[in-house]
CSV table of C-alpha atoms in Angstrom, one decimal:
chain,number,residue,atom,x,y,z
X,22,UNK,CA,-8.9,-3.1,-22.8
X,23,UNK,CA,-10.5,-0.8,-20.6
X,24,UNK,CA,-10.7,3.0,-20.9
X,25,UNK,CA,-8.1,4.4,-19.0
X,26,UNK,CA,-9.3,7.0,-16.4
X,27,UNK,CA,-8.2,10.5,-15.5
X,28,UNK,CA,-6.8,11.2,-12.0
X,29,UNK,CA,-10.5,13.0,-11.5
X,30,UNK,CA,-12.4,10.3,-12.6
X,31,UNK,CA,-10.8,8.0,-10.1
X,32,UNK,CA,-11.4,10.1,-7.6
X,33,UNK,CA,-14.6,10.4,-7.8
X,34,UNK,CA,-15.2,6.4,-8.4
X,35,UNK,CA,-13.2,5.9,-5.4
X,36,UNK,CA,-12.8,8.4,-2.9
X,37,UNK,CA,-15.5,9.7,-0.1
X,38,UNK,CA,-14.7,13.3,-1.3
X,39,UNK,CA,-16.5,14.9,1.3
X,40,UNK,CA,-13.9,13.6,3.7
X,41,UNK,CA,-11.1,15.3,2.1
X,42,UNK,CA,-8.7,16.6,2.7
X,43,UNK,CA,-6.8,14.3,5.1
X,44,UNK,CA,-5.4,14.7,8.0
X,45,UNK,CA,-1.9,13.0,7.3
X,46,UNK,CA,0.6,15.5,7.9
X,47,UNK,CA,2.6,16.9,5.3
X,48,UNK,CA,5.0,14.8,3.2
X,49,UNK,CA,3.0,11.5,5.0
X,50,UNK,CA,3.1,7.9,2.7
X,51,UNK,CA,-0.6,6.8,3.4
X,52,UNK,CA,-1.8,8.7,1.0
X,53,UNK,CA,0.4,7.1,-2.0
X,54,UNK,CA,-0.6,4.0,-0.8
X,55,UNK,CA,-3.9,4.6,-1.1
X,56,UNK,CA,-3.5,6.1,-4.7
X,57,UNK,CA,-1.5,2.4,-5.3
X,58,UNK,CA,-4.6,0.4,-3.9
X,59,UNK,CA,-7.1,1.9,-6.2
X,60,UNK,CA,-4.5,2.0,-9.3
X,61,UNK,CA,-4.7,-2.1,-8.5
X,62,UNK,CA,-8.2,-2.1,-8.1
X,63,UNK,CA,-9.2,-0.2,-11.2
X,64,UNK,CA,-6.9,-2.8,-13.1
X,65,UNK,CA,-8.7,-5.5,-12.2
X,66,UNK,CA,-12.3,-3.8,-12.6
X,67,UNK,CA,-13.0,-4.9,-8.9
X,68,UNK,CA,-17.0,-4.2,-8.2
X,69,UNK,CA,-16.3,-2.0,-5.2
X,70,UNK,CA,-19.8,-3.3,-3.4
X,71,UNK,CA,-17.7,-6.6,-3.1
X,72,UNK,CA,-15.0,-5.2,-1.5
X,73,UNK,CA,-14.6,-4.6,2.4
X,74,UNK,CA,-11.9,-2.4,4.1
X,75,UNK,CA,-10.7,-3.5,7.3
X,76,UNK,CA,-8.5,-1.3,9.8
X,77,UNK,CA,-7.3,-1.0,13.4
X,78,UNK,CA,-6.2,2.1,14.6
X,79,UNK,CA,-3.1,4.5,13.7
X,80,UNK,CA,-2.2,6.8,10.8
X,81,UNK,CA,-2.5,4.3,8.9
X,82,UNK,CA,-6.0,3.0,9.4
X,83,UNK,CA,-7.8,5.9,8.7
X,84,UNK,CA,-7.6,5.1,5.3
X,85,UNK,CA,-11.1,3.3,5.2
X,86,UNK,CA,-13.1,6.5,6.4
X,87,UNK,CA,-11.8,7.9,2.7
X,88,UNK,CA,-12.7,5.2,0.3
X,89,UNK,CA,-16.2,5.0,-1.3
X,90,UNK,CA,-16.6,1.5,0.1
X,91,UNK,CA,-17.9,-0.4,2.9
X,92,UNK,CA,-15.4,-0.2,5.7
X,93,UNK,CA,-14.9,-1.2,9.4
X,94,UNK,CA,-12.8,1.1,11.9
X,95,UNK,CA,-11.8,-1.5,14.6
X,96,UNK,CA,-10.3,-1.5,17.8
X,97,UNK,CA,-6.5,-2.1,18.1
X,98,UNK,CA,-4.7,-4.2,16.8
X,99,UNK,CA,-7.4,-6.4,16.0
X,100,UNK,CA,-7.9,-5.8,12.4
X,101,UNK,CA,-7.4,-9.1,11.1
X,102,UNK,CA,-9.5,-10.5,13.5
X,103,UNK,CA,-12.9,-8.9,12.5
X,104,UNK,CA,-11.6,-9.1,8.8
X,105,UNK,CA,-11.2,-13.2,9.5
X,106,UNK,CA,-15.2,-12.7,10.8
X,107,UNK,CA,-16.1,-10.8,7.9
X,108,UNK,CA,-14.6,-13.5,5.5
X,109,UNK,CA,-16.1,-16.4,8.0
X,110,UNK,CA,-19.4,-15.1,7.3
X,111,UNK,CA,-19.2,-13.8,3.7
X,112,UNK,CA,-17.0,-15.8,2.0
X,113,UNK,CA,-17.9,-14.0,-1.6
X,114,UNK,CA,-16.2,-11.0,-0.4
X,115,UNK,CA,-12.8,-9.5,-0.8
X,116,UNK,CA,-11.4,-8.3,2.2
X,117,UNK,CA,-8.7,-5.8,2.6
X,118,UNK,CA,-6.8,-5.0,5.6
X,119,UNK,CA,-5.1,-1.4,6.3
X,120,UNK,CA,-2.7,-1.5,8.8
X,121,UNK,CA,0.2,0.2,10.5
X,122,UNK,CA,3.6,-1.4,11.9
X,123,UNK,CA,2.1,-0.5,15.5
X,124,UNK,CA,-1.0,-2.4,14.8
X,125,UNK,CA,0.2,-5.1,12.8
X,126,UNK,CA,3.4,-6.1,14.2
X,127,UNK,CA,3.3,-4.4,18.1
X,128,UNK,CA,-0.4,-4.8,19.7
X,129,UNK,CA,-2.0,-7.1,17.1
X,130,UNK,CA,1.0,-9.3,17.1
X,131,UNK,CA,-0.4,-12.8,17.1
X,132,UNK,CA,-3.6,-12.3,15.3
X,133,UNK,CA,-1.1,-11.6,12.4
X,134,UNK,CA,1.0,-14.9,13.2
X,135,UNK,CA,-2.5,-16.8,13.5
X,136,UNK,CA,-3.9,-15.3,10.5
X,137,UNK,CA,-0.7,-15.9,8.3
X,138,UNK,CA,-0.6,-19.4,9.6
X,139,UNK,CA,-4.1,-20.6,8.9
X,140,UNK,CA,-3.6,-18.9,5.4
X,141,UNK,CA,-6.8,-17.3,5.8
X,142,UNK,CA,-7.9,-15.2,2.4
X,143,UNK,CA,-7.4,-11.7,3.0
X,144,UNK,CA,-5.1,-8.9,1.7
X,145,UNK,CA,-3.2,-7.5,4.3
X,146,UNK,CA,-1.6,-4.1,3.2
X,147,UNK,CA,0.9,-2.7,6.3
X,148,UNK,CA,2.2,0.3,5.9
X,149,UNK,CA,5.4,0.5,8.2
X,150,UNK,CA,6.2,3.8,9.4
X,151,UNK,CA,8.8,2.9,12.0
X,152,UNK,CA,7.2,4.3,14.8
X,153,UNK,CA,3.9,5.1,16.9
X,154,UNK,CA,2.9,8.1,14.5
X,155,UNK,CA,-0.6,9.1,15.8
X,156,UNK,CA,0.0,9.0,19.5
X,157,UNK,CA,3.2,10.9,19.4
X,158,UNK,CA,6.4,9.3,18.4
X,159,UNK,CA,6.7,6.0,20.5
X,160,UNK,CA,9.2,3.1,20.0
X,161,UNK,CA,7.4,0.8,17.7
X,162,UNK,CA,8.6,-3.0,17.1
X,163,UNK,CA,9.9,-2.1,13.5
X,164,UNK,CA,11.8,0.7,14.5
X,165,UNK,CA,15.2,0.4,13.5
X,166,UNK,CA,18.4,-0.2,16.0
X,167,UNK,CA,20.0,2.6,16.8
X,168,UNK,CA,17.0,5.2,16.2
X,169,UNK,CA,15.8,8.1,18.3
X,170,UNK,CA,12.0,7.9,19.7
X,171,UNK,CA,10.2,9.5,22.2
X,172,UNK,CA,10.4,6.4,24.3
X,173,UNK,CA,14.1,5.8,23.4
X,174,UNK,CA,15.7,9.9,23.6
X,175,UNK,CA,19.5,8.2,24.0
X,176,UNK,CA,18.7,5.6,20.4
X,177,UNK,CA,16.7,2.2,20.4
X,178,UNK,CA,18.5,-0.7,21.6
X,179,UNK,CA,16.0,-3.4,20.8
X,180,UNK,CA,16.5,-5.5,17.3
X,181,UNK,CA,13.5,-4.6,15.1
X,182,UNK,CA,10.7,-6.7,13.7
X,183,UNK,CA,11.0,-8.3,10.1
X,184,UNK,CA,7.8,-8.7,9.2
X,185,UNK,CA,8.0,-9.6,5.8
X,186,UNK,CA,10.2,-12.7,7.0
X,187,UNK,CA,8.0,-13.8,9.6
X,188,UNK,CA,5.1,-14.1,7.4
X,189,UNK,CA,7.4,-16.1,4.5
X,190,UNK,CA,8.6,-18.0,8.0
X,191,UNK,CA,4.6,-19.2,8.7
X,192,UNK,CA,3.7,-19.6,5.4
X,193,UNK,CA,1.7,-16.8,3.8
X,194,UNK,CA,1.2,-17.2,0.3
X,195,UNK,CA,2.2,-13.9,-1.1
X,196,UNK,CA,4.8,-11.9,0.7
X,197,UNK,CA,6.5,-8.1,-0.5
X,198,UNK,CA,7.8,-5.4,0.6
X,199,UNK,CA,8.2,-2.1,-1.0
X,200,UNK,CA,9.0,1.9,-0.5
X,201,UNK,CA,6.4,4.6,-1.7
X,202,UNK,CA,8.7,6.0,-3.1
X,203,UNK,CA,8.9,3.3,-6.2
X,204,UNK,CA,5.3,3.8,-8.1
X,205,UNK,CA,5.2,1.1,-10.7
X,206,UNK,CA,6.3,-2.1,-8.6
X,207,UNK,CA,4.0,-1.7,-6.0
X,208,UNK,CA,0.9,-1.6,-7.9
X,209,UNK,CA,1.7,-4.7,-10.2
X,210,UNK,CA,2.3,-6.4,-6.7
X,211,UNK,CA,-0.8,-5.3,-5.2
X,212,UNK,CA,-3.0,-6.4,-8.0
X,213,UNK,CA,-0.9,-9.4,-7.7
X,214,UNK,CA,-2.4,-9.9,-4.3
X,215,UNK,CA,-5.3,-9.0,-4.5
X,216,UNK,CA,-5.6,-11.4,-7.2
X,217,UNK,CA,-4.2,-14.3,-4.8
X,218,UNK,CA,-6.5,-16.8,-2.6
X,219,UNK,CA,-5.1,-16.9,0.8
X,220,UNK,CA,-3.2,-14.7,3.1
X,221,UNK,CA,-0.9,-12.1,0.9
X,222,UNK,CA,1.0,-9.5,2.7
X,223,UNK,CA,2.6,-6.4,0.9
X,224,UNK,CA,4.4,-4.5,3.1
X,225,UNK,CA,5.2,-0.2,2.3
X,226,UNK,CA,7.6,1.5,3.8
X,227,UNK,CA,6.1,4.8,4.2
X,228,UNK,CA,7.8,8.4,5.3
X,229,UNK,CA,7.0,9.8,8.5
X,230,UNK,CA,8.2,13.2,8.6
X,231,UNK,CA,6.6,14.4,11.6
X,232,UNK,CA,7.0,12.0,14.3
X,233,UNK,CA,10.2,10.0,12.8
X,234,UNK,CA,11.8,11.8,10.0
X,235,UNK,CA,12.3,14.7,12.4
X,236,UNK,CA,13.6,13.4,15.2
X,237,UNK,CA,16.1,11.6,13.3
X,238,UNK,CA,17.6,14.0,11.5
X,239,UNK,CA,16.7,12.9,8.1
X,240,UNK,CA,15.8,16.2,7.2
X,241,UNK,CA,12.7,17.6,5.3
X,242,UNK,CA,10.4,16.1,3.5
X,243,UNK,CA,12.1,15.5,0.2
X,244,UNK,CA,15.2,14.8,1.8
X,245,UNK,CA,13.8,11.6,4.1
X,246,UNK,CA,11.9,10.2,0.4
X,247,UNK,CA,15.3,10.4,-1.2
X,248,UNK,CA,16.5,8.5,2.3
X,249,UNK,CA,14.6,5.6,1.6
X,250,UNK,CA,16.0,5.4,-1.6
X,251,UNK,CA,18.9,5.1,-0.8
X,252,UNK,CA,18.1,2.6,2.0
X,253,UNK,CA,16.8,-0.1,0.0
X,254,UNK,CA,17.8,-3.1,-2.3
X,255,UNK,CA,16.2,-5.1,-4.3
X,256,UNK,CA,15.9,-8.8,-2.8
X,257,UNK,CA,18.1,-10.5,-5.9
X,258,UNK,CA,20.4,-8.0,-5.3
X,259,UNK,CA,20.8,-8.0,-1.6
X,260,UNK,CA,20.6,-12.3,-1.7
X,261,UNK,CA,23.7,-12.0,-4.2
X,262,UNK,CA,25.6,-9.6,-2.1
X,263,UNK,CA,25.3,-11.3,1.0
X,264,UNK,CA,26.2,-14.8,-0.9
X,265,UNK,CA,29.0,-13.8,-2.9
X,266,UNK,CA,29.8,-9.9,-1.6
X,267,UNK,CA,33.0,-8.8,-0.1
X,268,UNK,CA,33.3,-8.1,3.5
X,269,UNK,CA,32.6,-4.5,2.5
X,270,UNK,CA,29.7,-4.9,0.5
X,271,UNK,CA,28.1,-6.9,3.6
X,272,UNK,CA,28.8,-4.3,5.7
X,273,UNK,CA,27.2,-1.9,3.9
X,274,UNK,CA,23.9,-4.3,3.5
X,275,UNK,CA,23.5,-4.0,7.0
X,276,UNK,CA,21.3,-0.5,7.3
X,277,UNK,CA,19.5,-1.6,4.1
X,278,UNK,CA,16.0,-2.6,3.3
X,279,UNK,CA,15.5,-5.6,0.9
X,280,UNK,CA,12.0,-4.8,-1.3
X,281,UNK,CA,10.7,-7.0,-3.4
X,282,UNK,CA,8.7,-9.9,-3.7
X,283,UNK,CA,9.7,-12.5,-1.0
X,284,UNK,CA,7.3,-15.3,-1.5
X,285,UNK,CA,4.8,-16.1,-4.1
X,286,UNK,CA,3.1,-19.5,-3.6
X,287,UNK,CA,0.1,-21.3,-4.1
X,288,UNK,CA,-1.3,-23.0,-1.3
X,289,UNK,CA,-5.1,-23.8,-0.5
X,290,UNK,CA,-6.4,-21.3,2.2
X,291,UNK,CA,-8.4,-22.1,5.4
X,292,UNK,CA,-11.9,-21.2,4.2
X,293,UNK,CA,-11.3,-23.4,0.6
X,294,UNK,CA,-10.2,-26.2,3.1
X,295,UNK,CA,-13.0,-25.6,5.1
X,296,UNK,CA,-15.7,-26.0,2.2
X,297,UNK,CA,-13.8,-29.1,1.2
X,298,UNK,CA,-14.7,-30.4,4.8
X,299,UNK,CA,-18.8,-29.8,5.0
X,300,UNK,CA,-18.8,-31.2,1.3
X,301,UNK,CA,-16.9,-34.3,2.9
X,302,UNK,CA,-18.7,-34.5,5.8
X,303,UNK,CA,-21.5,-33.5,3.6
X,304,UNK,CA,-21.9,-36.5,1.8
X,305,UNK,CA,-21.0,-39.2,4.3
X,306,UNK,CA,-24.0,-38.1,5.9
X,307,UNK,CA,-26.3,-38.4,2.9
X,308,UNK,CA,-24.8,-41.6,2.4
X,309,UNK,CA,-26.0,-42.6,6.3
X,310,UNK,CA,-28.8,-41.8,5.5
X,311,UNK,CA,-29.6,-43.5,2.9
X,312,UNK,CA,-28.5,-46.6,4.3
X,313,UNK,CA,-31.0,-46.5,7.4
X,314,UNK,CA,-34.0,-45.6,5.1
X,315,UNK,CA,-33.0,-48.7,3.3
X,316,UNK,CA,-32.7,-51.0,6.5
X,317,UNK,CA,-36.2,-49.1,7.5
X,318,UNK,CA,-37.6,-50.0,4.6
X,319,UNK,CA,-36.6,-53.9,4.8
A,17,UNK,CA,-2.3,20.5,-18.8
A,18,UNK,CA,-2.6,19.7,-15.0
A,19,UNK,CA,-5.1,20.5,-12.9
A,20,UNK,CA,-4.2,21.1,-9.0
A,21,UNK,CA,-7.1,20.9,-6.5
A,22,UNK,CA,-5.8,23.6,-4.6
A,23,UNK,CA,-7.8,23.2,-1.2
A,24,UNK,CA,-6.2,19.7,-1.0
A,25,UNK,CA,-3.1,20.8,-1.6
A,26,UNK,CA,-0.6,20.5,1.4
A,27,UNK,CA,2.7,21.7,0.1
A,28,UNK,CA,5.3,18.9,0.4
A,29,UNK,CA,6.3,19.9,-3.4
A,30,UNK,CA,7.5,16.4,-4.0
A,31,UNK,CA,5.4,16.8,-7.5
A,32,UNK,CA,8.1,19.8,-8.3
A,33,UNK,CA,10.7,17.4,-7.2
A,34,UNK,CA,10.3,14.5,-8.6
A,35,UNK,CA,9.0,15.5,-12.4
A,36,UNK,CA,11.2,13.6,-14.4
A,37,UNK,CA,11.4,16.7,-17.3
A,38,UNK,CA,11.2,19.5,-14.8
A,39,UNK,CA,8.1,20.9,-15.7
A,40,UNK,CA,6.5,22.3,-12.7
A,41,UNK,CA,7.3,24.9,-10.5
A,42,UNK,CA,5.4,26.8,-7.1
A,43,UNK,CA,2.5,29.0,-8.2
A,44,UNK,CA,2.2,33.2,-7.0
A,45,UNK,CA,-0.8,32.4,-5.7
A,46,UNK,CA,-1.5,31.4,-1.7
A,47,UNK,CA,-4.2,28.3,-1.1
A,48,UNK,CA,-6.3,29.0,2.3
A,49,UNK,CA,-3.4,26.6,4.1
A,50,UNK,CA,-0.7,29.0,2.8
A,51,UNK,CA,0.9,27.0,0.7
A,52,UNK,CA,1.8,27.6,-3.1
A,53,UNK,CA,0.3,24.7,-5.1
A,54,UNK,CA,2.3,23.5,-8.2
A,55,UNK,CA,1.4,24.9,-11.5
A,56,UNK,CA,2.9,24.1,-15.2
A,57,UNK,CA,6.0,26.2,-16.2
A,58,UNK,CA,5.3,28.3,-18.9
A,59,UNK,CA,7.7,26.5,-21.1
A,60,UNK,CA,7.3,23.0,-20.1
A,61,UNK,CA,8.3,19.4,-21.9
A,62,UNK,CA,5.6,17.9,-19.8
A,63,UNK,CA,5.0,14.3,-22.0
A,64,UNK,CA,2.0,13.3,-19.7
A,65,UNK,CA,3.7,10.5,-17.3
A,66,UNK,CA,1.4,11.0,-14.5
A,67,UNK,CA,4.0,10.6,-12.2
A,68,UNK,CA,3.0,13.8,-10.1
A,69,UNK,CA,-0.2,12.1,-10.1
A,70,UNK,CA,0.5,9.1,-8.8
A,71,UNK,CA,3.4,10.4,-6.3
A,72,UNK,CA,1.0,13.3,-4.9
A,73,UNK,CA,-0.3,11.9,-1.2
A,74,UNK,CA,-3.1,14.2,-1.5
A,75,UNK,CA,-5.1,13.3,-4.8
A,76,UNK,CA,-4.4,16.9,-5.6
A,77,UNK,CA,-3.3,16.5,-9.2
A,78,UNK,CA,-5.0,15.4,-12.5
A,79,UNK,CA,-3.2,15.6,-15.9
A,80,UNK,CA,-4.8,15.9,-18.9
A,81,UNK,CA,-3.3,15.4,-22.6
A,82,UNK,CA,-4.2,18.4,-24.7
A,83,UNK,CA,-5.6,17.8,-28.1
A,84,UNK,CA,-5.0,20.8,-30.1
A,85,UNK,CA,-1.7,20.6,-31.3
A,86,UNK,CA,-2.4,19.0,-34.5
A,87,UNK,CA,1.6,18.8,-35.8
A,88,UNK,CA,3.0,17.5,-33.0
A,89,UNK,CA,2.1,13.9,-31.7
A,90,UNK,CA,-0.7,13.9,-29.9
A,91,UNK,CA,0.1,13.2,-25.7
A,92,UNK,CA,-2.5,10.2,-24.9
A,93,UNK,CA,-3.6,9.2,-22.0
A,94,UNK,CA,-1.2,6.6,-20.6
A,95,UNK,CA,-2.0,3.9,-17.2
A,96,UNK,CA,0.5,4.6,-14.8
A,97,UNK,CA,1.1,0.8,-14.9
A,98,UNK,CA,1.5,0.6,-18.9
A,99,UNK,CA,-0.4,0.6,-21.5
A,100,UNK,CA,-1.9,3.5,-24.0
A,101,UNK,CA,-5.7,4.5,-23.8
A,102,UNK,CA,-7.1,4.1,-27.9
């Protein structure tokens, strides 16, 4: 077994400490998530010149400017699409995506459906916030019916985004959600994906004080963490109440979150596929040739 | 023992709230953001979880197991996700 490492050590393995501190607001999620990520990656011993971190832009993808690792700051919403190049080009290393609900699910919409789809291997982690945090408080695709934005002063009356869903929906082969607010799940799932070839999503549902919290009345900062625990379920549970529940017990499902794992597959991604096809293609060729040399030679 | 990197401390005091054996409590002194950092209580149960550690969205926090006590079990140095360091 490895040796276990203080909380000072790890910082100084992982973080770019002349960076800190950041400049999430008070009470903000991005920064447990972070602390998750490198609890997964110091499990599985990860050489960290291997390892690229991929963002667009938000809250949420500042995170790579922290880390002590290569990283790309892209434009929006098009995260996935540089990490697909990065992956195209150097298939030997392990890319990591940061990403918010905005840049995920609103503006980088079908780069995510595309990506999931071709099961290309990268770790998308998406840290859903419920809202445009950075630019002020706008109506985001995840936000929740019914919920107060700057956009939407009188409540949202658009159905929000399930990403988690989609992504099970196109085939992704690791799919999860969870709540900062959990510690120990989240980091077994993340190592979990990391771990996995192919597209793996994990999906956090992180506070936003400032820009949602506040405007919703879910009052201060410990107040909106205990919030989201109370608004999720665990996926067993949630499947068994809406299956066999009363007509109570439904009803009360319907402002809940289901977390946990929702799909965890093993199908071969696009860049495995794609290696298969030169090797293919590969040796047909050598075998042409060696028939012509042969007819040359008679 | 904790020890609480005070300039990165921000103040959300979720470390005070969510300490399973209620060992930490607001400090007297004032970091340059004007905020009280968390400190140990004098009398404390603290078992060396590392929850605050892992909760804190800052990186502010780093627990360390003492080693003197010789009569009580020594605290070791746990991984948040399981598993004691030898």
């Amino acid at each position: 077994m490895t040796e276990i490492k203080t909380a000072e050590e790890l910082n100084k393995k992982y973080l770019r400490e002349g960076m800190w501190p950041t400049i999430f607001c008070n009470g903000c999620g991005n920064g447990v998530v972070l602390e998750y990520t490198f609890w997964a990656l110091e499990e599985l011993g990860w050489d960290m010149d291997k390892v690229v971190f991929v963002s667009g832009i938000g809250c949420s993808s500042r995170l790579p400017g922290y880390i002590n690792a290569d990283g790309l700051h892209t434009t929006h919403g098009r995260a996935l699409a540089f990490a697909t190049g990065i992956k195209a080009a150097n298939p030997d290393l392990n890319v990591i995506v940061f990403t918010g609900d905005g840049d995920c699910a609103g503006i980088g919409g079908n780069h995510f459906i595309h990506a999931a789809r071709r099961n290309i291997d990268m770790t998308v982690i998406m840290i859903n916030n419920f809202i445009y945090g950075m630019t002020g408080g706008q109506l985001a695709p995840t936000t929740p019916f019914g919920s107060i934005a700057t956009t939407a002063p009188y409540g949202n009356i658009e159905h929000p985004f399930d990403i988690c869903n989609l992504a099970k929906a196109l085939g992704a082969n690791y799919v999860a959600r969870w709540t900062v607010t959990h510690p120990y799940q989240p980091i077994k799932s993340l190592k979990r994906a990391l771990q996995k070839k192919g597209f793996s999503l994990v999906e956090f549902l992180a506070p936003c004080p400032t820009a949602y919290g506040r405007r919703n009345k879910l009052g201060d900062i410990k107040k909106l963490w205990k919030w989201y625990e109370d608004h999720t379920i665990l996926l067993e549970d949630y499947e068994r109440i809406m299956s066999y529940g009363s007509e109570e017990e439904k009803e009360a499902m319907k402002d809940m979150f289901p977390i946990g794992v929702f799909q965890d597959i093993d199908k071969p991604g696009f860049f495995e596929e794609y290696q298969k096809l030169v090797a293919r293609l590969m040796g047909k060729n050598n075998k042409k040739t060696a028939e012509t040399e042969a007819v040359i030679k008679k | 023992m904790i020890v609480v990197n005070e300039d990165w401390c921000k103040g959300c005091n979720l470390c005070i709230e969510r300490c399973p054996v209620n060992a930490l409590e607001e400090s007297d002194t004032i970091n340059r953001r004007g905020v009280r950092p968390p400190r140990l209580k004098e009398v404390n149960e603290c078992n060396c979880c590392r929850l605050c550690e892992l909760v804190c969205p800052d990186f502010a926090i780093t627990v360390i197991p003492e080693e003197k006590k010789k009569d009580v079990k020594k605290p070791l140095l746990r991984s948040p996700v399981g598993g004691i360091n030898r």
